[in-house]
Short mmCIF file of C-alpha atoms in Angstrom, two decimals:
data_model
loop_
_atom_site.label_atom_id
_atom_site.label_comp_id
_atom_site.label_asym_id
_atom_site.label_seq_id
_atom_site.Cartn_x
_atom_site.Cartn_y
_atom_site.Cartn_z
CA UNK A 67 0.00 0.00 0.00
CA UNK A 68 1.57 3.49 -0.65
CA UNK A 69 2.12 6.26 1.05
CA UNK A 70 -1.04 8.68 0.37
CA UNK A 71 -3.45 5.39 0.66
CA UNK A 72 -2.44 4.95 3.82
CA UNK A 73 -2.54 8.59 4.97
CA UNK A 74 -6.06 8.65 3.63
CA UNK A 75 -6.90 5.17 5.09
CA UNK A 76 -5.92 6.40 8.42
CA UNK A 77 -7.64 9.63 8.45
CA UNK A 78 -11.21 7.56 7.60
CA UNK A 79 -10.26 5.62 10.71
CA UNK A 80 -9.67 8.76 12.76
CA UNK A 81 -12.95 10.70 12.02
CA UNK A 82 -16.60 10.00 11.34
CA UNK A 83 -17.77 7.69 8.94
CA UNK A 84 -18.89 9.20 5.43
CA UNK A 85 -22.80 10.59 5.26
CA UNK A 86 -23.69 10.61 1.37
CA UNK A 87 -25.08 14.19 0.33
CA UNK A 88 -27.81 13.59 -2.29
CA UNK A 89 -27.11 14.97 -5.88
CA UNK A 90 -30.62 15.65 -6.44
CA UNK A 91 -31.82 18.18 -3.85
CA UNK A 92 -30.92 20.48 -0.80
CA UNK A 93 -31.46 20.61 2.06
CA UNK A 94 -33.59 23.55 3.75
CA UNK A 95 -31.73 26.75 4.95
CA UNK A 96 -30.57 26.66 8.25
CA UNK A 97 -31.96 30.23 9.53
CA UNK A 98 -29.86 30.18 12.77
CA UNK A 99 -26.25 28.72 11.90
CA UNK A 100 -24.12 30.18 13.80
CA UNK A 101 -20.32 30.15 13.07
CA UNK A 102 -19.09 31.09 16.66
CA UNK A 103 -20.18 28.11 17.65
CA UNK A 104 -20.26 25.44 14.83
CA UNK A 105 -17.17 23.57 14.23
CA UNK A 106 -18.35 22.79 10.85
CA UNK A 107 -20.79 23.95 8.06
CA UNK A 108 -22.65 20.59 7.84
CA UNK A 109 -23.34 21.44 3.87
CA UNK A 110 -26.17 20.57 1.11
CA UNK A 111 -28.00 23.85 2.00
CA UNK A 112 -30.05 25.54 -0.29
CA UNK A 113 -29.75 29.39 -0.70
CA UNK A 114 -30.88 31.90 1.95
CA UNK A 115 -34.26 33.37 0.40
CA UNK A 116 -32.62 36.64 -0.46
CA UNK A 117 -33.41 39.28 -3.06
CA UNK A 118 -30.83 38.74 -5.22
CA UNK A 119 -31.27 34.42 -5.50
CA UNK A 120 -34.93 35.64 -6.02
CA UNK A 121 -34.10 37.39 -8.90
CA UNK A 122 -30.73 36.49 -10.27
CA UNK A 123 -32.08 33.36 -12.74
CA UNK A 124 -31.49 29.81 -12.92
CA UNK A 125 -28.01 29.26 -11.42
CA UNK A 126 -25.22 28.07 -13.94
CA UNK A 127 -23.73 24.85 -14.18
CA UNK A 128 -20.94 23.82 -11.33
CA UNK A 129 -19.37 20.66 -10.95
CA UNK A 130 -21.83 18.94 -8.09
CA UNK A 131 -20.76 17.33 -5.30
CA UNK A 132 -16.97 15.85 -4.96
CA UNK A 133 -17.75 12.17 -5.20
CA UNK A 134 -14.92 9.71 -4.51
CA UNK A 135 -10.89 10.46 -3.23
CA UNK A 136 -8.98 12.69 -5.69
CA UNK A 137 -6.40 15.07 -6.08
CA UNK A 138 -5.52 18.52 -6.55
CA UNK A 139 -2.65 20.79 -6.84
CA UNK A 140 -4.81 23.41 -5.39
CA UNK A 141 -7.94 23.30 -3.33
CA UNK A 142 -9.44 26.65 -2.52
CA UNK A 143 -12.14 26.05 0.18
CA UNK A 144 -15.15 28.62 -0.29
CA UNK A 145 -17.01 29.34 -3.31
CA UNK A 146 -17.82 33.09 -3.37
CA UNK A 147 -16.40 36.14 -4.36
CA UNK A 148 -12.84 35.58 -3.15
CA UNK A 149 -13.04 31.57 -4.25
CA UNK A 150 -14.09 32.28 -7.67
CA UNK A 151 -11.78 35.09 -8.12
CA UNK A 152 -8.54 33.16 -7.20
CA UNK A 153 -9.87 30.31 -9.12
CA UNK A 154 -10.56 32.38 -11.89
CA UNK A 155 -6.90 34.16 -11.75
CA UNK A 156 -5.72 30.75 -11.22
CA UNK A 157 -6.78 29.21 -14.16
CA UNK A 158 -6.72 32.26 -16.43
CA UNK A 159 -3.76 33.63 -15.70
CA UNK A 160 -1.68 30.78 -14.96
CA UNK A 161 -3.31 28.18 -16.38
CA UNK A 162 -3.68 26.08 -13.20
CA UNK A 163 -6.79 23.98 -12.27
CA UNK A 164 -7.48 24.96 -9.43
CA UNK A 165 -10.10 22.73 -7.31
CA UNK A 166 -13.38 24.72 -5.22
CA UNK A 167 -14.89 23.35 -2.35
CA UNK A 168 -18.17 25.00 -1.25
CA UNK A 169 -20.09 23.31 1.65
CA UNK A 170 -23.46 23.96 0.05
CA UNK A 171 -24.22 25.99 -3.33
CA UNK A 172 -22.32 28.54 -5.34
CA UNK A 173 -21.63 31.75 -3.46
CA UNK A 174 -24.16 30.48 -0.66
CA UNK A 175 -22.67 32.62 2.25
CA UNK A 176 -21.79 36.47 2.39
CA UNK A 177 -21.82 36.70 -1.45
CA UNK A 178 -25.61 35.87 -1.69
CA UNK A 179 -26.48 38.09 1.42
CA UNK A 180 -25.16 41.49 1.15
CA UNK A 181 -26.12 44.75 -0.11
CA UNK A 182 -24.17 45.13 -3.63
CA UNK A 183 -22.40 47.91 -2.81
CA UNK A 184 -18.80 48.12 -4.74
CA UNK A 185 -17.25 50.37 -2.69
CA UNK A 186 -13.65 52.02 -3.63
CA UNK A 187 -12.58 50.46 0.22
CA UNK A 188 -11.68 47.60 2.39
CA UNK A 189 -11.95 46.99 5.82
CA UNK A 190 -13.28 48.91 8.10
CA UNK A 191 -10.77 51.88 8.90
CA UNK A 192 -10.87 55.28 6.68
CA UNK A 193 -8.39 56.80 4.59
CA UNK A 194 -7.49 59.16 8.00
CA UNK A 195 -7.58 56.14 10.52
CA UNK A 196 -5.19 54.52 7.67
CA UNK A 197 -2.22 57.69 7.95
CA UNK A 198 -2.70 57.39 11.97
CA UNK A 199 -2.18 53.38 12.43
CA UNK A 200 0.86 53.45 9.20
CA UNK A 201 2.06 56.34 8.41
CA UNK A 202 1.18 58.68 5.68
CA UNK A 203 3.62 56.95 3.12
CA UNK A 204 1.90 53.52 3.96
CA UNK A 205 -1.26 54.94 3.73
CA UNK A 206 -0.69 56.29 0.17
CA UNK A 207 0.58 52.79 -0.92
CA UNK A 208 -2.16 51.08 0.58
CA UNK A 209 -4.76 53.52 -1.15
CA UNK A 210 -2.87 52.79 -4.72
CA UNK A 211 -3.29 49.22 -4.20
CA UNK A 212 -7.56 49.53 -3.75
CA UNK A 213 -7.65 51.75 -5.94
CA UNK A 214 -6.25 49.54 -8.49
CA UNK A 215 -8.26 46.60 -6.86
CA UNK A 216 -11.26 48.85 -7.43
CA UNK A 217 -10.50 49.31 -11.17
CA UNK A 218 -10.06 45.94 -11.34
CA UNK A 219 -13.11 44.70 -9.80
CA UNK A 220 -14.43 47.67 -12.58
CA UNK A 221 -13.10 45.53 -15.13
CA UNK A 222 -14.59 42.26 -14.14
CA UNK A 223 -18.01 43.97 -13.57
CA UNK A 224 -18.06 45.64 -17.10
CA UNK A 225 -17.63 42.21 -18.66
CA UNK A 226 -20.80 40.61 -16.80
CA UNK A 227 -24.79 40.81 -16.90
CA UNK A 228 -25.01 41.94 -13.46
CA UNK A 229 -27.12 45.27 -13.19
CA UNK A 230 -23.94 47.85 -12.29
CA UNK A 231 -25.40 50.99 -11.36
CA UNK A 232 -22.21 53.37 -11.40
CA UNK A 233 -22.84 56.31 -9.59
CA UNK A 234 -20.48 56.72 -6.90
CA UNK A 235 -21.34 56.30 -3.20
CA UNK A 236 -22.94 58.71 -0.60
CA UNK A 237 -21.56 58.73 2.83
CA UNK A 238 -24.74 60.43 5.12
CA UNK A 239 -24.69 62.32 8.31
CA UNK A 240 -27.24 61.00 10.20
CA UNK A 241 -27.18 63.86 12.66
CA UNK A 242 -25.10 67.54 12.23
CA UNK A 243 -22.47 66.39 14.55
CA UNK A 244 -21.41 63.97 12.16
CA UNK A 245 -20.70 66.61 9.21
CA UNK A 246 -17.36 67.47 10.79
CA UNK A 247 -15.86 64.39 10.66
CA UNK A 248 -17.46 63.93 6.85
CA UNK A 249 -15.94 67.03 6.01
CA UNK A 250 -12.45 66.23 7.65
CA UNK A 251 -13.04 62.49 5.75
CA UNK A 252 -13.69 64.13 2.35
CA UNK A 253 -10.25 66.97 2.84
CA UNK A 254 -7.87 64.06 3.22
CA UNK A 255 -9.62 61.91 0.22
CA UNK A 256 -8.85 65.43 -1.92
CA UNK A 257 -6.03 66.57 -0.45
CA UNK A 258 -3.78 63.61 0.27
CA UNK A 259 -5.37 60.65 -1.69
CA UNK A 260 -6.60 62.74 -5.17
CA UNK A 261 -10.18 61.73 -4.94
CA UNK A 262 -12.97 64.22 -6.27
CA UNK A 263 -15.11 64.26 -3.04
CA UNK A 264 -17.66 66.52 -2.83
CA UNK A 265 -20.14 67.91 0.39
CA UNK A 266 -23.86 68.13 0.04
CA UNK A 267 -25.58 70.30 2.44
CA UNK A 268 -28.94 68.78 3.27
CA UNK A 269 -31.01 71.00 0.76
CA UNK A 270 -28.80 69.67 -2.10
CA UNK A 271 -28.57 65.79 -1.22
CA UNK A 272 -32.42 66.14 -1.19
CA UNK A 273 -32.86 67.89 -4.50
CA UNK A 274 -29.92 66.17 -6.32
CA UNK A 275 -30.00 62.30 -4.83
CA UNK A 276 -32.11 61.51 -2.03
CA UNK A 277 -34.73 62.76 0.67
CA UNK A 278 -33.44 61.48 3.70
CA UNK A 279 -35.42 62.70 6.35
CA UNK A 280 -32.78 61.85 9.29
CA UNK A 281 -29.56 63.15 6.82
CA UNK A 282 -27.77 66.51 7.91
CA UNK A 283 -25.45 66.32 4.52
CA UNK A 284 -23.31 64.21 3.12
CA UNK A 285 -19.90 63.22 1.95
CA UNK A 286 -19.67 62.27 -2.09
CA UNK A 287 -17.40 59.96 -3.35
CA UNK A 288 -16.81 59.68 -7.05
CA UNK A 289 -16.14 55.52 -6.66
CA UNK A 290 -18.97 52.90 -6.52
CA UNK A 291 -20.66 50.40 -8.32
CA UNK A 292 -23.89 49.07 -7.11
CA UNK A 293 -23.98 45.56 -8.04
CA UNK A 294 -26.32 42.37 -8.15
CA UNK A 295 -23.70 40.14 -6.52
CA UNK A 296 -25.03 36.51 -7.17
CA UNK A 297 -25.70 37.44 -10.91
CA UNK A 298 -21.69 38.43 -10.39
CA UNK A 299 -20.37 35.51 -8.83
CA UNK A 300 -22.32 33.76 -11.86
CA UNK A 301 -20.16 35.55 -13.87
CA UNK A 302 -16.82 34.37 -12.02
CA UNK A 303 -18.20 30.69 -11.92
CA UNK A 304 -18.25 30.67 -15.84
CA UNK A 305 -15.41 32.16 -16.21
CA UNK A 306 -13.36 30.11 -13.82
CA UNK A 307 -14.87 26.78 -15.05
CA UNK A 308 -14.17 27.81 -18.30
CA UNK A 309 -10.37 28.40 -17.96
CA UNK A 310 -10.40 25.08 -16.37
CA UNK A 311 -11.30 25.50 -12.26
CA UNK A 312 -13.60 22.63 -10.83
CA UNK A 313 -16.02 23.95 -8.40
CA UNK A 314 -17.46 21.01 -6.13
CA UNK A 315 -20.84 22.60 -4.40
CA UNK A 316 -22.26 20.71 -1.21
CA UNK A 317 -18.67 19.69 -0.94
CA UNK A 318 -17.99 20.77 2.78
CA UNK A 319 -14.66 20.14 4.29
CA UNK A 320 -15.56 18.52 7.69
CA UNK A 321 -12.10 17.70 8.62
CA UNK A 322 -8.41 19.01 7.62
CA UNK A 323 -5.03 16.77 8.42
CA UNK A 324 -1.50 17.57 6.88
CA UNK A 325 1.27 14.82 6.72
CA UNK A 326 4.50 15.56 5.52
CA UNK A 327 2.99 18.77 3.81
CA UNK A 328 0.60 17.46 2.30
CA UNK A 329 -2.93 18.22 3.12
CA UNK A 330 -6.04 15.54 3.56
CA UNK A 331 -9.46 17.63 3.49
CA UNK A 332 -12.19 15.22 4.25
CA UNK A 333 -15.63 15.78 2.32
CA UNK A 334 -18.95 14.20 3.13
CA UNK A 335 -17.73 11.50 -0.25
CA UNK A 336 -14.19 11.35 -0.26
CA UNK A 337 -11.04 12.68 0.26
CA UNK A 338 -9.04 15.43 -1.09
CA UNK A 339 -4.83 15.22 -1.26
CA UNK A 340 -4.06 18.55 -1.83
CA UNK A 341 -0.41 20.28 -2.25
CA UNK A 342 -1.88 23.79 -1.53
CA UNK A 343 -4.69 25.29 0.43
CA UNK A 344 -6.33 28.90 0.13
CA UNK A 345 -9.09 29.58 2.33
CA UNK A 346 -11.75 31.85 1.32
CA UNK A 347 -14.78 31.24 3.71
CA UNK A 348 -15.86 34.98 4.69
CA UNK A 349 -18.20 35.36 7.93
CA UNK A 350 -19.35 31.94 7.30
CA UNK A 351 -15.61 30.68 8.69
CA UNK A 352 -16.04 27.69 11.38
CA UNK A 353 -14.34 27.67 14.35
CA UNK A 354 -12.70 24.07 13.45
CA UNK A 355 -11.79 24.23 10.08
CA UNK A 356 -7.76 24.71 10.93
CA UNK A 357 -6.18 26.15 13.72
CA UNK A 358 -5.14 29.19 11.63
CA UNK A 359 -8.48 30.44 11.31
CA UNK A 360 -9.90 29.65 14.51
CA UNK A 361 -10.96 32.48 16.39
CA UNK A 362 -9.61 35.18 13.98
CA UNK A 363 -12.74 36.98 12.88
CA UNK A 364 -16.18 38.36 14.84
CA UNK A 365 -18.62 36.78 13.14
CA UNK A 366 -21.61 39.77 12.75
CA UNK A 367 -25.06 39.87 11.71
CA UNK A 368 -26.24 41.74 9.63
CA UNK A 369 -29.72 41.80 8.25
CA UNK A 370 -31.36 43.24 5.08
CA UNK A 371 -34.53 44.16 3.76
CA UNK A 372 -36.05 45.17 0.33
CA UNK A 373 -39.82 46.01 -0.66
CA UNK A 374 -41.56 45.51 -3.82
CA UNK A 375 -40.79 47.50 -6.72
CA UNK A 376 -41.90 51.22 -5.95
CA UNK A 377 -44.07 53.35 -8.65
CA UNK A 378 -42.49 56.45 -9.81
CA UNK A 379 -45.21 58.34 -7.38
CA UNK A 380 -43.55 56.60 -4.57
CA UNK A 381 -40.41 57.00 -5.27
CA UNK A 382 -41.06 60.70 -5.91
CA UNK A 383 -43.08 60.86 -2.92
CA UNK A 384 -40.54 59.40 -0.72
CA UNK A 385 -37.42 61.33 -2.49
CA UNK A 386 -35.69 58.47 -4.09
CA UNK A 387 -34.09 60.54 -7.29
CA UNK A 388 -30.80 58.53 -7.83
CA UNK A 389 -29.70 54.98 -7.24
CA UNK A 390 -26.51 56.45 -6.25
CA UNK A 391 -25.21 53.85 -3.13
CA UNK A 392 -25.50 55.06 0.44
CA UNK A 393 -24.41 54.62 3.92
CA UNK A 394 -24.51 56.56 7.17
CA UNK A 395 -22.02 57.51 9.64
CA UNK A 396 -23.76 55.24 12.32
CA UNK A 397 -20.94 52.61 14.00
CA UNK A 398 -24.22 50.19 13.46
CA UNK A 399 -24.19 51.91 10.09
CA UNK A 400 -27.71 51.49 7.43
CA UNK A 401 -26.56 50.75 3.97
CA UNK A 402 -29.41 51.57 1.38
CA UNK A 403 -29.64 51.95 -2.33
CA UNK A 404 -32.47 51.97 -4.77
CA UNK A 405 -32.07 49.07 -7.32
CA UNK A 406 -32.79 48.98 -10.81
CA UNK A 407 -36.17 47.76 -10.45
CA UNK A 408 -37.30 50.18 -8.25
CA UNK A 409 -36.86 48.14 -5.20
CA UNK A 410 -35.51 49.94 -2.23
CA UNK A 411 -33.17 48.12 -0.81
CA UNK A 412 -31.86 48.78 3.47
CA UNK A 413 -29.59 46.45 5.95
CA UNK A 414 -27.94 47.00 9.07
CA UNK A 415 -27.14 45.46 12.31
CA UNK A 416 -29.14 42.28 13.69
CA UNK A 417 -28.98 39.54 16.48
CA UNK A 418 -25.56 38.95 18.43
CA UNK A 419 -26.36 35.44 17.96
CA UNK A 420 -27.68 32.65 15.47
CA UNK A 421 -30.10 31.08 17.73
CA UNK A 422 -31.90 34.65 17.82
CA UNK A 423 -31.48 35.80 14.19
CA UNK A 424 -35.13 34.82 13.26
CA UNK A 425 -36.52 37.21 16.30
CA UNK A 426 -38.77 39.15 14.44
CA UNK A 427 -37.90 42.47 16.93
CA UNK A 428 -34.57 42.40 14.62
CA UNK A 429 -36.69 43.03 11.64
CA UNK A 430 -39.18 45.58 12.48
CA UNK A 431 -36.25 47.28 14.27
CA UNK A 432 -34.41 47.70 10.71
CA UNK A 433 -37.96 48.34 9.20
CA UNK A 434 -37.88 51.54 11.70
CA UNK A 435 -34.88 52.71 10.38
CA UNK A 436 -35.79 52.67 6.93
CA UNK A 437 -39.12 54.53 7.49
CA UNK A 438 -37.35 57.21 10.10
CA UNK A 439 -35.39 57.87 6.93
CA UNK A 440 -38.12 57.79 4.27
CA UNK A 441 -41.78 58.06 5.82
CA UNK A 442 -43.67 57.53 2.59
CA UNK A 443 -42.25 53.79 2.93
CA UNK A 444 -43.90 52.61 6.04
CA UNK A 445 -46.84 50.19 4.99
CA UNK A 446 -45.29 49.78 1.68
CA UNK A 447 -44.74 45.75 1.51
CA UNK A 448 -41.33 44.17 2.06
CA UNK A 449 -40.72 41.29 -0.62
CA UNK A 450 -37.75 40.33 0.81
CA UNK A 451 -35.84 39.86 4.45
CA UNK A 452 -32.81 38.19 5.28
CA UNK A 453 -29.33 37.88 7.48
CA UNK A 454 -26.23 36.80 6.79
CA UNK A 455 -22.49 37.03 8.67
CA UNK A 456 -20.08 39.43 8.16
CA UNK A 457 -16.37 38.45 9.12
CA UNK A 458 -15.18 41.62 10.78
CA UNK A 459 -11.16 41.19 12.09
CA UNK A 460 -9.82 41.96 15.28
CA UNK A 461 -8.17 45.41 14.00
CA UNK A 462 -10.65 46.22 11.54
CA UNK A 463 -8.52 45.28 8.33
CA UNK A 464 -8.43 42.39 5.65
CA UNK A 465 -5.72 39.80 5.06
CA UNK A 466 -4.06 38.11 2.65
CA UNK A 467 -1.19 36.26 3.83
CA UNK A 468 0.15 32.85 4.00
CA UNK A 469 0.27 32.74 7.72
CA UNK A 470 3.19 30.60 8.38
CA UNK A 471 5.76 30.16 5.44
CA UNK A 472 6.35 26.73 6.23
CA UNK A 473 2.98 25.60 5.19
CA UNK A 474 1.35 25.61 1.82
CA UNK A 475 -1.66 27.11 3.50
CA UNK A 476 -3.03 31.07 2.41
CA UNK A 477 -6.19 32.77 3.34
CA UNK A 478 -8.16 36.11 2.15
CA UNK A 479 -10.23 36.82 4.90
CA UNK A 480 -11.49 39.96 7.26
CA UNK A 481 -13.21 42.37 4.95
CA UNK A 482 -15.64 43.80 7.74
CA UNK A 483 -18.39 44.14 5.05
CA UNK A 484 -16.46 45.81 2.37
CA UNK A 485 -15.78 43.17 0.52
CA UNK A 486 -17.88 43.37 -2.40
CA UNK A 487 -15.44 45.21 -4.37
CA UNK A 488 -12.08 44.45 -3.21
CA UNK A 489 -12.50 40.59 -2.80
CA UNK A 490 -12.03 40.66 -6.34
CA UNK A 491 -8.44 41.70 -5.83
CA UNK A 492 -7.78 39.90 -2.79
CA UNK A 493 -8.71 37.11 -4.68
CA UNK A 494 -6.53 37.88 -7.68
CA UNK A 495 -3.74 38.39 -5.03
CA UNK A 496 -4.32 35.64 -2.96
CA UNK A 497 -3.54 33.55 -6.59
CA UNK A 498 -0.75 34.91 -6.82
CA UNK A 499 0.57 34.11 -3.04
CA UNK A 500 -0.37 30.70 -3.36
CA UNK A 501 1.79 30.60 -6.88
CA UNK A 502 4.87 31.70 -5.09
CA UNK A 503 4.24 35.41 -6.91
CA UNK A 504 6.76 38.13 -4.84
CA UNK A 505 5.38 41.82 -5.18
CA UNK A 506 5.80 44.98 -3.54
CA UNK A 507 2.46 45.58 -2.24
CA UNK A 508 3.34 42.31 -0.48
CA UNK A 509 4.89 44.16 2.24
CA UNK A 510 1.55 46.25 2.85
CA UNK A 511 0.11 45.60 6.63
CA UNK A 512 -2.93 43.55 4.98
CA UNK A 513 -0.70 40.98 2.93
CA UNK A 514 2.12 41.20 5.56
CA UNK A 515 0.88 39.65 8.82
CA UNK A 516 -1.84 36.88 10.26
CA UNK A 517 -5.17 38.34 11.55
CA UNK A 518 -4.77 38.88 14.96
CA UNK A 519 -6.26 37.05 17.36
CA UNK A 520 -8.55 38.51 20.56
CA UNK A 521 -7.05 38.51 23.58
CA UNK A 522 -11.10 37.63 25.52
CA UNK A 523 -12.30 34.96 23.01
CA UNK A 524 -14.66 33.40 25.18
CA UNK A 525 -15.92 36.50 26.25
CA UNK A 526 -16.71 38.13 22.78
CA UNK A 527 -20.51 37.68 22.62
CA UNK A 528 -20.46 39.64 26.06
CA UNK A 529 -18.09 42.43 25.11
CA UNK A 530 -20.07 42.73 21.49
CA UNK A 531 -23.38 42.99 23.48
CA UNK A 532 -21.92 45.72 25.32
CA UNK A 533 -20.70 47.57 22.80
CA UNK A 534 -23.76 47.53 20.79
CA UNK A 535 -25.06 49.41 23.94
CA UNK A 536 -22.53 51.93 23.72
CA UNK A 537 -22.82 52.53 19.85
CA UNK A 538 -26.49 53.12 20.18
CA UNK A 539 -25.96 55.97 22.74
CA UNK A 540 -23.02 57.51 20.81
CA UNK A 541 -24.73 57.24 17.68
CA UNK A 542 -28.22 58.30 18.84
CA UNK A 543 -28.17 60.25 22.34
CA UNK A 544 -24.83 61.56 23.01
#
């Protein structure tokens, strides 16, 4: 018997036994998953009933579940935006064949479940918070290296069906306080960085964009393209199957042994001996899928709403004159955009935990803010609610790193819900790590060191329930 027989007869031995996924249905969405505390994603789940699996078509061909032991060069484990892009720079541009495992169906997790919004951004820090934390010489490098992720991810759009909407994005006070710090924002976007930011007094975002009743100004910046993200990770799946990536759905990897530098990842039908791993599993990142991951990210909700398509009196009525992308300066922040269709589309915070993310108080409370902001909207149906998990990091930045350089093992990871955009270049970058590609930008902070890890673990749900708390007041009473 050789070598990688044995490793993989031993492994079989070690874990549970093999549970066959049917090929011919899924199984129903689990509502509450939770990835704080699952140590797996048990797979074979059908799509979270969001607007955009609503409306984005019949989903295109993948490569069903992984049936049988096999082997790979390259595994990538996750199939949405950052999967698909590293499989699809993989394959393109270096011809590799690059295998995907996704626990349950294409682009199932965060890519499904967010709001579209292609911001010119990643992470959760601004430009400002970037000079204070690097340096201002950092913080100009880092900038270059979104910005020409953002152009890229411009690229990729332009060449797929997906309902862009290129207008920019609108950063809203939500009280006068808050126009300082927009104005301060926009001065070192200009004046440092290049960008062609403009400030709306409240009279002019109201006449020019939108009637926001709770909206003191706002902060313009010339970057964004609203997207409809599943019809875009369509797009990558095509692509990347057709340059030669394999992309296994309701193919979950349910446990993960290395011998000798090789790597055994364990699906629900067989095993997979892999020389190189990239992880690209977003919020939806279980605890006890490899030690390098465990514990790394805050798992948030965040949940979403959008109503039926508005008439044109409604949407005059309630001030909706551009489907320019917005957000406001809350730390719970509201992200809202009108879509093509005239839907009107609002998420924002929701449960602390899974077990409580069906609690219909977490709806009507983002149903509040979305009529405090446009009145005309309250009693006009909602056609569509969800949640979904948003992997924020410890220090409020992305990574892309091979986290030990000993191991064939890289992850893209972190984007604290700006990730719609630049996954698209982390993914393109991440291809390159795990192809041995050296590059300046490598020594930037976000491809340059492992995501931290929290010094009160155990304690997070408690310390995150506190701090909601404390953002509420700051944002809304003090």
């Amino acid at each position: 018997m050789n070598q990688s027989v044995q490793h993989a007869s031993s492994f079989r031995e070690r874990l549970e036994p093999h549970k066959s996924i049917p090929t011919h249905s899924f199984k129903s969405y689990n509502s509450q998953f939770d990835p704080l505390t699952a140590p797996v994603l048990s797979g074979n789940e059908n799509y979270a009933p969001t607007y955009w699996v609503g409306t984005a078509g019949t989903p295109p061909e993948d490569d069903g579940p992984l049936m049988g032991d096999t082997e790979a060069d390259i595994v990538i484990i996750g199939g949405g935006f950052t999967g698909l892009s590293t499989a699809l720079t993989l394959a393109e541009q270096f011809g590799a064949a690059p295998l995907v495992l996704e626990a349950n169906r294409t682009a199932w997790g965060c890519t499904s479940r967010n709001g579209g919004q292609g911001q010119n951004a990643s992470g959760r820090l601004y430009r400002s918070q970037w000079i204070e934390k690097w340096g201002l010489d950092t913080a100009k490098r880092l900038d270059a290296e979104i910005r020409e992720g953002f152009d890229y991810f411009k690229d990729l759009v332009s060449g797929i069906e997906c309902d862009a909407q290129d207008g920019g994005h609108l950063y809203i006070a939500h009280r006068a306080k808050k126009m300082a710090f927009l104005e301060n924002e926009g001065r070192v976007m200009k004046e440092i960085f290049g960008y062609q930011t403009r400030m709306l007094n409240r009279e002019q975002l109201h006449e020019e964009y939108v009637a926001d009743q709770e909206a003191a100004g706002a902060l313009l910046e010339p970057d964004g393209v609203g997207i409809h993200p599943l019809k875009l990770a369509f797009g990558y799946l095509k692509r990347a199957r057709a340059a030669g990536a394999k992309v296994h759905t309701s193919s979950p990897v349910l446990g993960w042994e290395t011998h000798n530098g090789i790597h055994y990842l364990r699906t629900p039908n067989g095993i997979v001996k892999a020389k190189r791993v990239a992880v690209a599993t977003g919020g939806y990142t279980p605890n006890g899928l490899h030690p390098h991951l465990s514990g790394k990210i805050m798992p948030i909700l965040s949940n979403s709403i959008v109503t039926r398509p508005l008439t044109a009196a409604e949407r005059a009525e309630a001030g909706l004159h551009s489907t320019t992308f917005i957000t406001d300066t809350r730390t719970l922040r509201h992200y809202y955009r009108l879509l093509p269709d005239g839907s009107m589309q609002c998420g924002s915070r929701s449960s602390l935990t899974g077990a409580d993310a069906d609690n219909p108080v977490h709806l009507e409370r983002l149903k509040e803010g979305l009529y405090r902001k446009f009145p005309s909207l309250r009693g006009i149906p909602i056609a569509y609610s969800w949640w979904g998990w948003v992997d924020v990091s410890h220090d409020m930045m992305p990574r892309i790193v091979q986290p030990n350089s000993e191991e064939s093992i890289y992850y893209a990871i972190g984007y604290g819900g700006n990730g719609v955009s630049f996954s698209a270049m982390a993914g393109r970058r991440l291809a390159e790590r795990v192809m041995g590609i050296q590059r300046p930008q490598f020594e930037l902070p976000i491809y340059q060191s492992p995501l931290p890890s929290h010094l009160f673990r155990p304690f997070r749900r408690l310390g995150q329930a506190l701090l909601y708390r404390w953002y509420h007041l700051r944002d809304e009473v003090l």
